[in-house]
Amino acid sequence: MTPLKTIAPFAPDKLAAEVVIEATHLHKAFGSNMVLNDFDFELHKGENVVILGKSGSGKSVFIKCLIGLLQPDAGSIIVLNKNVMELSHDALDRLRARIGFLFQSNALYDSMTVRENLEFPLRRHWIKSDQVKVNTMVQEVLENVGLAHTINMMPSELSGGMRKRIALARTLILNPEIILYDEPTTGLDPITAREISDLMLDLGEKYNTSSVIISHDMNCIRQTADRIVLLYNGRAQANGTYHQLSQSDDYIVKQFFQ
Amino acid sequence: MAMCRRAHHSPLGAASMTFGQQLVDFFDEMGDLARFTGRFFREVFRPRYEVAELLRQCYKIGNLSLPLIALTSFIMGVVLTMQIRPTMVTYGVESKIPDMIAIAVIREIGPVIISLIFAGKIGSSIGAELGSMKVTEQIDAMEVSGTNPFKYLVVTRVLATTLMLPMLIMLGDTIMLLGGYVGINLGTYNSLQMYLYQTTQALTLYDFVPAFVKTFFFGFAIGTIGCFKGYTSSKGTEGVGISANSAVVVSSVWVFILDLLAVQITDVLGYN
């Protein structure tokens, strides 16, 4: 099967913007299972790029490599003009403060209240030490996700959609330049999933972020993607807008868009 | 190659392969545990120091275990005395029961029994907590929040168990001795003053010091193994249960191994 040629995206203005993530010739294997095999990827400022692919195809592995949670076997990753693979621990922490990561399982700290969950990244990155400023930031970000009343609740008291919003709030509280979303609508009902997709778009505009979104949810993808990269057999099999890929004749692409 | 194929086909061969694999897995895990312990010693002296989290863990671990250890120590003291009495009466040395209780509790029964209870309570709790944090990506979330999760989660918990267990054992030993006093008075009358006099007279510094020192090692082993099992947990929620369970089993076995080593060392040093 021949790989699909890159299709010209429909948002040329965003492609002209500066590159904020550039991954080239990435390789990553777990034992004999090669999940990334010469994978190339680019994200431009202000762009929302969805990475689509089968379960276990290496999408989450890729975004974990972007933030230094996993180390690729070969290749290079430049994020916000920093080579992630060559950064010291402290420099990586400073870079991570500029990148938000929304985990698939939300990863809210079970033993902390919503307030403590939101304060945690602020305190750890030494962003604000003044309690009044911290309170203001927490209040503001909670209002932005529409959950100001949950401030003293525990994560176990929240519904799936609420937990996702709080996780999004925790991601946004550091005012990141890039947000990495790992399957943001998985496990949510269609209405809540749509609300989360809307929220991602609204907050992306408000906070002026660029995003990499891992998703299987075609509604979410149609709603949020400026561009879609199809990851197949460890490579970028296709690259284009939702409209372009949905009309592709390629057998593999068609399976995702049927 | 041919031999290998034959081994696979016969039941005995399959069993020996399984045993061989289990042995390899065991040494593999011991190697991982040694590396994990090595990482603890590298991280513990390196800033940033998580003092607030350490104090929180000390309070949580000490406070969580206190009622259980107090209750079981008291019962243990009563039962131990009642079990010893018939034999002591037979040999006409009933008056020596306080001496025997004191030595047994301080040197061996207190440290080992309380450590096993502590392993059951705290080792499993640490294994399950860190295991659940691992499978729900909370550890990764901590790392992207500018926190060294090993230092924040592991170093603080290991230090807390190492510091708290000796204190809990001192308290538990005292309660066990009081349980012994109650046990004696269930059969005959003995004044508290007399009991305290006898128990303190029976003990020397050589009884206290080695017993006290080994409890730091017990606490360290329970904390390290609990954290290791939780931190390296996998296989989703099933893995959390396995982590909690094996944290208790492995740390309990290590308590006995360390106890055996401690008694050999004190013997060589002439403290027995």
Coordinates of C-alpha atoms in Angstrom, one line a residue:
Chain A
M1 CA 0.0 0.0 0.0
T2 CA 1.4 3.4 -1.0
P3 CA 1.2 6.1 1.6
L4 CA -1.2 8.9 0.8
K5 CA 0.4 12.1 -0.3
T6 CA 0.1 15.1 1.9
I7 CA -2.9 17.1 0.9
A8 CA -2.7 20.9 1.1
P9 CA -4.4 22.1 4.2
F10 CA -7.2 24.6 4.0
A11 CA -5.8 27.0 6.6
P12 CA -2.7 28.4 4.9
D13 CA -2.6 31.4 7.2
K14 CA -2.0 29.1 10.2
L15 CA 0.6 27.1 8.3
A16 CA 2.5 30.3 7.6
A17 CA 2.8 31.0 11.3
E18 CA 5.9 30.0 13.3
V19 CA 6.4 26.3 14.0
V20 CA 6.0 25.5 17.7
I21 CA 6.5 21.7 17.5
E22 CA 8.8 20.0 15.0
A23 CA 9.4 16.3 15.3
T24 CA 11.5 14.6 12.7
H25 CA 12.4 11.0 12.0
L26 CA 11.0 9.8 15.3
H27 CA 11.5 6.1 16.2
K28 CA 10.2 4.5 19.3
A29 CA 9.8 0.8 20.0
F30 CA 8.7 -1.3 23.0
G31 CA 10.6 -4.5 22.6
S32 CA 9.8 -5.8 19.1
N33 CA 6.8 -3.5 18.8
M34 CA 7.8 -0.5 16.7
V35 CA 5.2 2.2 17.5
L36 CA 6.9 5.2 15.8
N37 CA 8.8 4.4 12.7
D38 CA 10.3 7.5 11.1
F39 CA 7.4 9.7 12.1
D40 CA 7.5 13.4 11.2
F41 CA 5.2 16.1 12.6
E42 CA 4.8 19.8 12.7
L43 CA 2.5 22.1 14.6
H44 CA 2.2 25.8 13.8
K45 CA 1.2 28.6 16.2
G46 CA -2.5 28.8 16.7
E47 CA -3.2 25.5 14.9
N48 CA -5.3 22.6 16.2
V49 CA -3.9 19.4 14.8
V50 CA -5.6 16.0 15.5
I51 CA -3.6 12.8 15.4
L52 CA -5.8 10.0 14.4
G53 CA -4.9 6.3 14.4
K54 CA -5.8 2.9 15.6
S55 CA -5.6 2.0 19.3
G56 CA -2.0 1.2 20.2
S57 CA -0.7 2.9 17.1
G58 CA 1.6 5.2 19.2
K59 CA -0.4 8.4 19.4
S60 CA -0.2 8.8 23.1
V61 CA 3.4 7.6 23.0
F62 CA 4.2 10.5 20.6
I63 CA 2.7 13.2 22.8
K64 CA 4.4 11.8 25.8
C65 CA 7.7 12.0 23.9
L66 CA 6.9 15.7 23.1
I67 CA 6.8 16.6 26.8
G68 CA 9.7 14.3 27.8
L69 CA 7.7 11.7 29.7
L70 CA 9.1 9.1 27.2
Q71 CA 12.4 9.2 25.4
P72 CA 12.3 8.4 21.7
D73 CA 14.9 5.8 20.4
A74 CA 15.9 8.1 17.5
G75 CA 15.0 11.4 15.8
S76 CA 14.6 14.9 17.1
I77 CA 11.9 16.9 18.8
I78 CA 12.0 20.7 18.9
V79 CA 9.3 22.3 21.0
L80 CA 9.1 26.1 21.4
N81 CA 12.6 26.2 19.9
K82 CA 14.0 23.8 22.5
N83 CA 15.4 20.4 21.7
V84 CA 13.5 18.3 24.2
M85 CA 15.9 15.4 24.1
E86 CA 18.9 17.5 25.1
L87 CA 17.3 19.6 27.9
S88 CA 18.5 19.3 31.5
H89 CA 15.9 18.3 34.1
D90 CA 15.4 22.0 35.2
A91 CA 15.2 23.2 31.6
L92 CA 12.6 20.5 30.8
D93 CA 10.6 21.6 33.8
R94 CA 10.7 25.2 32.6
L95 CA 9.5 24.1 29.1
R96 CA 6.8 21.9 30.7
A97 CA 5.4 25.0 32.4
R98 CA 4.7 26.4 28.9
I99 CA 2.9 23.2 27.7
G100 CA -0.4 21.8 29.1
F101 CA -1.2 18.2 29.0
L102 CA -4.7 16.9 29.4
F103 CA -4.5 13.2 30.3
Q104 CA -6.9 10.6 29.0
S105 CA -7.8 9.6 32.5
N106 CA -7.8 13.3 33.7
A107 CA -5.2 12.4 36.3
L108 CA -6.7 14.5 39.0
Y109 CA -5.0 13.9 42.3
D110 CA -7.6 11.8 44.3
S111 CA -6.3 12.9 47.7
M112 CA -6.6 16.6 46.9
T113 CA -9.6 18.9 46.5
V114 CA -10.3 20.7 43.3
R115 CA -8.6 23.8 44.7
E116 CA -5.5 21.9 45.7
N117 CA -5.4 20.2 42.3
L118 CA -5.4 23.6 40.6
E119 CA -2.9 25.1 43.0
F120 CA -0.5 22.2 42.6
P121 CA 1.1 23.2 39.2
L122 CA 1.2 26.8 40.2
R123 CA 3.1 26.1 43.4
R124 CA 5.4 23.5 41.9
H125 CA 6.4 25.7 39.0
W126 CA 7.0 28.6 41.5
I127 CA 4.6 30.7 39.4
K128 CA 2.8 32.5 42.2
S129 CA 3.5 32.3 45.9
D130 CA 1.0 35.0 47.0
Q131 CA -2.1 33.2 48.2
V132 CA -4.4 36.1 47.1
K133 CA -3.1 35.9 43.5
V134 CA -3.3 32.1 43.6
N135 CA -6.9 32.3 44.8
T136 CA -7.8 34.7 42.0
M137 CA -6.2 32.5 39.3
V138 CA -8.0 29.4 40.6
Q139 CA -11.3 31.2 40.7
E140 CA -10.8 32.7 37.2
V141 CA -9.9 29.4 35.6
L142 CA -12.8 27.6 37.3
E143 CA -15.2 30.2 36.1
N144 CA -13.8 29.7 32.6
V145 CA -14.7 26.1 32.6
G146 CA -18.1 26.8 34.3
L147 CA -17.4 25.0 37.6
A148 CA -16.6 27.7 40.2
H149 CA -18.9 25.9 42.7
T150 CA -16.8 22.8 42.8
I151 CA -13.8 24.5 44.3
N152 CA -13.9 22.6 47.6
M153 CA -15.1 19.3 46.2
M154 CA -13.0 16.1 45.9
P155 CA -12.5 14.6 42.4
S156 CA -14.5 11.5 43.5
E157 CA -17.6 13.7 43.9
L158 CA -17.5 15.0 40.3
S159 CA -19.1 13.5 37.2
G160 CA -16.9 12.3 34.3
G161 CA -17.6 15.6 32.3
M162 CA -16.9 17.7 35.4
R163 CA -13.6 15.9 36.0
K164 CA -12.6 16.5 32.4
R165 CA -13.4 20.2 32.8
I166 CA -11.4 20.4 36.0
A167 CA -8.5 18.6 34.4
L168 CA -8.7 21.2 31.5
A169 CA -8.7 24.0 34.1
R170 CA -5.6 22.6 35.7
T171 CA -4.0 22.4 32.3
L172 CA -4.9 26.1 31.5
I173 CA -4.0 27.6 34.9
L174 CA -0.3 27.9 33.8
N175 CA -1.5 29.8 30.7
P176 CA 0.3 27.4 28.3
E177 CA 1.3 28.1 24.8
I178 CA 0.6 24.6 23.6
I179 CA -1.9 22.1 24.9
L180 CA -1.6 18.3 24.3
Y181 CA -5.0 16.6 24.6
D182 CA -4.9 12.8 25.0
E183 CA -8.4 11.6 23.9
P184 CA -10.3 14.4 25.6
T185 CA -13.8 13.0 24.9
T186 CA -13.3 9.3 25.4
G187 CA -15.8 7.8 27.8
L188 CA -18.1 10.8 27.7
D189 CA -21.7 10.9 26.4
P190 CA -22.2 12.7 23.1
I191 CA -23.7 15.8 24.6
T192 CA -20.9 16.2 27.2
A193 CA -18.3 15.3 24.5
R194 CA -19.6 18.1 22.3
E195 CA -19.5 20.5 25.3
I196 CA -15.9 19.6 25.9
S197 CA -15.0 20.1 22.2
D198 CA -16.7 23.5 22.3
L199 CA -14.8 24.4 25.5
M200 CA -11.5 23.3 23.9
L201 CA -12.1 25.6 21.0
D202 CA -13.3 28.6 23.1
L203 CA -10.5 28.3 25.6
G204 CA -8.0 27.8 22.8
E205 CA -9.1 31.1 21.3
K206 CA -9.2 32.8 24.7
Y207 CA -5.8 31.6 25.9
N208 CA -4.3 31.8 22.4
T209 CA -3.0 28.2 22.4
S210 CA -1.9 25.7 19.8
S211 CA -3.1 22.2 20.3
V212 CA -2.2 18.6 19.5
I213 CA -5.3 16.5 20.0
I214 CA -5.3 12.7 20.1
S215 CA -8.8 11.4 19.3
H216 CA -11.0 8.7 17.8
D217 CA -14.1 10.7 18.2
M218 CA -15.1 11.8 14.7
N219 CA -17.5 14.5 16.0
C220 CA -14.8 16.0 18.2
I221 CA -12.3 15.8 15.3
R222 CA -14.7 17.5 12.8
Q223 CA -15.3 20.2 15.4
T224 CA -11.8 21.0 16.5
A225 CA -9.3 20.0 13.8
D226 CA -7.6 22.5 11.5
R227 CA -5.6 19.6 10.2
I228 CA -5.5 15.9 10.7
V229 CA -2.5 13.6 10.7
L230 CA -3.2 9.9 10.3
L231 CA -0.7 7.8 12.1
Y232 CA -0.5 4.3 10.7
N233 CA 2.2 1.7 11.1
G234 CA 4.3 4.3 12.9
R235 CA 4.3 6.9 10.1
A236 CA 2.3 9.9 9.0
Q237 CA 0.1 8.1 6.5
A238 CA -2.1 11.1 5.6
N239 CA -2.2 14.8 6.4
G240 CA -5.1 17.1 5.5
T241 CA -8.3 18.8 6.6
Y242 CA -11.3 16.8 7.8
H243 CA -13.1 17.6 4.5
Q244 CA -10.1 16.4 2.4
L245 CA -9.5 13.2 4.3
S246 CA -13.2 12.3 4.4
Q247 CA -13.2 12.4 0.6
S248 CA -10.0 10.4 0.2
D249 CA -10.0 7.2 -1.9
D250 CA -7.3 5.7 0.3
Y251 CA -8.5 2.4 1.8
I252 CA -7.0 3.1 5.2
V253 CA -8.2 6.6 5.4
K254 CA -11.7 5.6 4.3
Q255 CA -11.9 3.1 7.2
F256 CA -11.6 6.0 9.7
F257 CA -14.1 8.3 7.9
Q258 CA -16.9 5.9 7.1
Chain B
M1 CA 17.7 -26.7 20.5
A2 CA 16.3 -30.3 20.3
M3 CA 16.6 -30.7 24.0
C4 CA 14.8 -27.4 24.5
R5 CA 11.9 -28.5 22.3
R6 CA 11.7 -31.8 24.2
A7 CA 11.6 -29.9 27.5
H8 CA 8.7 -27.8 26.2
H9 CA 6.7 -30.9 25.2
S10 CA 7.0 -33.0 28.4
P11 CA 5.1 -31.9 31.5
L12 CA 8.2 -32.1 33.6
G13 CA 10.1 -30.0 31.1
A14 CA 7.3 -27.4 31.1
A15 CA 7.3 -27.3 34.9
S16 CA 11.1 -26.8 35.0
M17 CA 10.8 -24.1 32.4
T18 CA 8.2 -22.4 34.5
F19 CA 10.3 -22.7 37.6
G20 CA 13.3 -21.5 35.7
Q21 CA 11.3 -18.5 34.5
Q22 CA 10.0 -17.8 38.0
L23 CA 13.6 -17.8 39.2
V24 CA 14.7 -15.4 36.5
D25 CA 11.7 -13.2 37.3
F26 CA 12.6 -13.2 41.0
F27 CA 16.2 -12.1 40.4
D28 CA 14.9 -9.6 37.9
E29 CA 12.7 -8.1 40.4
M30 CA 15.4 -8.1 43.1
G31 CA 17.6 -6.2 40.6
D32 CA 14.9 -3.7 40.0
L33 CA 14.3 -3.3 43.8
A34 CA 18.0 -2.7 44.3
R35 CA 18.1 -0.1 41.6
F36 CA 15.0 1.5 43.1
T37 CA 16.7 1.6 46.5
G38 CA 19.8 3.1 44.9
R39 CA 17.7 5.8 43.3
F40 CA 16.2 6.6 46.8
F41 CA 19.7 7.2 48.2
R42 CA 20.6 9.4 45.2
E43 CA 17.4 11.5 45.5
V44 CA 17.2 11.8 49.2
F45 CA 20.1 14.2 49.6
R46 CA 19.5 16.2 46.5
P47 CA 17.4 19.4 46.7
R48 CA 14.5 20.2 46.4
Y49 CA 13.5 18.9 49.9
E50 CA 9.8 18.0 50.2
V51 CA 9.6 18.9 53.9
A52 CA 5.9 19.7 54.0
E53 CA 5.0 16.5 52.2
L54 CA 7.3 14.5 54.5
L55 CA 5.6 16.0 57.6
R56 CA 2.2 15.2 56.1
Q57 CA 3.2 11.6 55.5
C58 CA 4.7 11.2 59.0
Y59 CA 1.4 12.5 60.5
K60 CA -0.7 10.4 58.1
I61 CA 1.3 7.2 58.6
G62 CA 1.7 7.5 62.3
N63 CA -1.8 8.6 62.9
L64 CA -3.3 5.9 60.6
S65 CA -1.5 3.1 62.4
L66 CA -1.8 4.2 66.0
P67 CA -5.2 2.8 67.0
L68 CA -4.6 -0.5 65.3
I69 CA -1.1 -0.9 66.8
A70 CA -2.3 0.1 70.2
L71 CA -5.2 -2.4 70.2
T72 CA -3.2 -5.3 68.8
S73 CA -0.3 -4.6 71.1
F74 CA -2.5 -4.7 74.2
I75 CA -4.2 -7.9 73.1
M76 CA -0.8 -9.4 72.3
G77 CA 0.5 -8.5 75.8
V78 CA -2.5 -10.1 77.5
V79 CA -2.4 -13.3 75.4
L80 CA 1.3 -13.7 75.7
T81 CA 1.2 -13.6 79.5
M82 CA -1.7 -16.0 79.6
Q83 CA 0.1 -18.5 77.3
I84 CA 3.3 -18.3 79.3
R85 CA 1.8 -18.7 82.7
P86 CA 1.0 -22.5 82.8
T87 CA 4.6 -23.4 81.8
M88 CA 6.1 -20.9 84.3
V89 CA 3.8 -22.3 87.1
T90 CA 4.9 -25.9 86.2
Y91 CA 8.5 -24.9 86.7
G92 CA 7.7 -22.9 89.8
V93 CA 9.0 -19.6 88.3
E94 CA 5.7 -17.7 88.1
S95 CA 7.3 -14.7 89.8
K96 CA 9.6 -14.4 86.7
I97 CA 6.7 -13.8 84.3
P98 CA 7.3 -10.0 84.2
D99 CA 11.0 -10.5 83.4
M100 CA 10.2 -12.9 80.6
I101 CA 7.5 -10.8 79.1
A102 CA 9.8 -7.7 79.2
I103 CA 12.6 -9.4 77.4
A104 CA 10.4 -11.1 74.9
V105 CA 8.4 -8.0 74.1
I106 CA 11.3 -5.5 73.9
R107 CA 13.8 -7.8 72.0
E108 CA 11.6 -9.6 69.6
I109 CA 7.8 -9.9 69.8
G110 CA 7.1 -6.1 69.9
P111 CA 9.3 -5.1 67.0
V112 CA 8.4 -8.1 64.7
I113 CA 4.6 -8.2 65.4
I114 CA 4.2 -4.5 65.2
S115 CA 6.2 -4.3 62.0
L116 CA 4.1 -7.0 60.5
I117 CA 0.9 -5.1 61.4
F118 CA 2.5 -2.0 60.0
A119 CA 3.3 -3.8 56.8
G120 CA -0.3 -4.9 56.5
K121 CA -1.7 -1.5 57.2
I122 CA 0.8 0.9 55.7
G123 CA 2.7 -1.2 53.1
S124 CA -0.6 -2.2 51.4
S125 CA -1.9 1.4 51.6
I126 CA 1.2 2.8 50.0
G127 CA 1.3 0.0 47.3
A128 CA -2.4 0.6 46.4
E129 CA -2.1 4.4 46.5
L130 CA 0.9 4.7 44.3
G131 CA -0.3 1.8 42.1
S132 CA -3.6 3.7 41.5
M133 CA -1.7 6.9 40.9
K134 CA 0.4 5.1 38.3
V135 CA -2.4 3.6 36.4
T136 CA -4.5 6.8 36.4
E137 CA -1.5 8.8 35.1
Q138 CA -1.3 10.9 38.2
I139 CA 2.4 10.3 38.5
D140 CA 2.9 11.5 34.9
A141 CA 0.7 14.5 35.7
M142 CA 2.9 15.3 38.7
E143 CA 6.0 15.1 36.5
V144 CA 4.6 17.6 33.9
S145 CA 3.7 19.9 36.8
G146 CA 7.3 20.4 37.6
T147 CA 7.5 17.9 40.4
N148 CA 9.9 15.0 40.7
P149 CA 7.4 12.3 41.5
F150 CA 10.0 10.0 42.9
K151 CA 11.1 12.6 45.4
Y152 CA 7.6 13.8 46.2
L153 CA 5.9 10.4 46.5
V154 CA 8.7 7.8 47.2
V155 CA 11.3 9.6 49.2
T156 CA 8.8 11.2 51.6
R157 CA 7.0 7.9 52.2
V158 CA 10.1 5.9 52.8
L159 CA 11.5 8.5 55.2
A160 CA 8.1 8.6 57.0
T161 CA 7.9 4.9 57.5
T162 CA 11.6 4.7 58.6
L163 CA 11.0 7.4 61.2
M164 CA 7.5 6.5 62.3
L165 CA 7.8 2.7 62.8
P166 CA 10.4 2.9 65.6
M167 CA 8.2 5.4 67.4
L168 CA 5.1 3.2 66.9
I169 CA 7.1 0.2 68.2
M170 CA 8.2 2.1 71.3
L171 CA 4.6 3.0 72.0
G172 CA 3.4 -0.5 71.1
D173 CA 6.0 -2.2 73.3
T174 CA 4.8 0.0 76.3
I175 CA 1.2 -0.9 75.6
M176 CA 2.1 -4.6 75.2
L177 CA 3.9 -4.5 78.6
L178 CA 0.7 -3.0 80.1
G179 CA -1.3 -5.8 78.4
G180 CA 1.1 -8.2 80.1
Y181 CA 0.3 -6.6 83.5
V182 CA -3.4 -7.0 82.8
G183 CA -2.7 -10.7 81.8
I184 CA -0.9 -11.4 85.0
N185 CA -3.7 -9.9 87.1
L186 CA -6.2 -12.1 85.4
G187 CA -4.7 -15.1 87.2
T188 CA -3.2 -13.6 90.3
Y189 CA -2.6 -10.2 92.0
N190 CA 0.6 -8.3 91.2
S191 CA 0.9 -4.6 91.9
L192 CA 1.7 -2.3 89.1
Q193 CA 4.7 -0.9 91.0
M194 CA 6.1 -4.4 91.5
Y195 CA 5.5 -5.3 87.8
L196 CA 7.2 -2.1 86.6
Y197 CA 10.1 -2.7 89.0
Q198 CA 10.6 -6.3 87.7
T199 CA 10.3 -5.4 84.0
T200 CA 12.8 -2.5 84.2
Q201 CA 15.2 -4.6 86.3
A202 CA 15.1 -7.4 83.8
L203 CA 16.1 -5.2 80.9
T204 CA 19.5 -3.8 80.0
L205 CA 20.6 -1.3 77.4
Y206 CA 21.7 -4.3 75.3
D207 CA 18.1 -5.3 75.1
F208 CA 16.9 -1.9 73.9
V209 CA 19.5 -0.7 71.5
P210 CA 19.7 -3.5 68.9
A211 CA 16.0 -3.9 69.0
F212 CA 15.5 -0.2 68.5
V213 CA 18.1 0.0 65.7
K214 CA 16.6 -2.8 63.7
T215 CA 13.2 -1.2 63.7
F216 CA 14.6 1.6 61.4
F217 CA 15.6 -1.1 58.9
F218 CA 12.1 -2.7 59.2
G219 CA 10.5 0.7 58.5
F220 CA 12.8 1.4 55.6
A221 CA 12.1 -2.0 54.1
I222 CA 8.3 -1.7 54.4
G223 CA 8.3 1.8 52.9
T224 CA 10.7 1.0 50.1
I225 CA 8.9 -2.2 49.1
G226 CA 5.4 -0.6 49.3
C227 CA 6.6 2.3 47.1
F228 CA 8.4 0.0 44.7
K229 CA 5.4 -2.2 44.2
G230 CA 3.1 0.8 43.7
Y231 CA 5.4 2.9 41.6
T232 CA 6.1 0.0 39.2
S233 CA 2.5 -1.2 39.1
S234 CA 1.1 -2.1 35.7
K235 CA -1.9 -4.0 34.2
G236 CA -4.5 -1.4 35.1
T237 CA -6.8 -1.8 38.2
E238 CA -5.8 -5.5 38.5
G239 CA -2.2 -4.4 38.9
V240 CA -3.2 -2.1 41.8
G241 CA -4.6 -5.1 43.7
I242 CA -1.5 -7.1 42.9
S243 CA 0.8 -4.2 44.1
A244 CA -1.0 -3.8 47.4
N245 CA -1.0 -7.5 48.0
S246 CA 2.6 -8.2 47.1
A247 CA 3.7 -5.1 49.0
V248 CA 2.5 -6.8 52.2
V249 CA 3.8 -10.2 51.4
V250 CA 7.3 -9.1 50.2
S251 CA 7.8 -6.6 53.0
S252 CA 6.7 -9.1 55.7
V253 CA 9.2 -11.6 54.4
W254 CA 11.9 -8.9 54.4
V255 CA 11.0 -8.1 58.0
F256 CA 11.9 -11.7 59.0
I257 CA 15.0 -11.7 56.8
L258 CA 16.3 -8.5 58.4
D259 CA 15.4 -9.8 61.9
L260 CA 17.5 -12.9 61.2
L261 CA 20.4 -10.7 60.0
A262 CA 20.0 -8.4 63.1
V263 CA 20.1 -11.4 65.5
Q264 CA 23.3 -12.7 63.8
I265 CA 24.9 -9.3 64.0
T266 CA 24.0 -8.7 67.6
D267 CA 25.3 -12.2 68.4
V268 CA 28.6 -11.5 66.7
L269 CA 28.9 -8.2 68.6
G270 CA 28.2 -10.0 71.8
Y271 CA 25.0 -8.2 72.6
N272 CA 22.9 -11.4 73.0

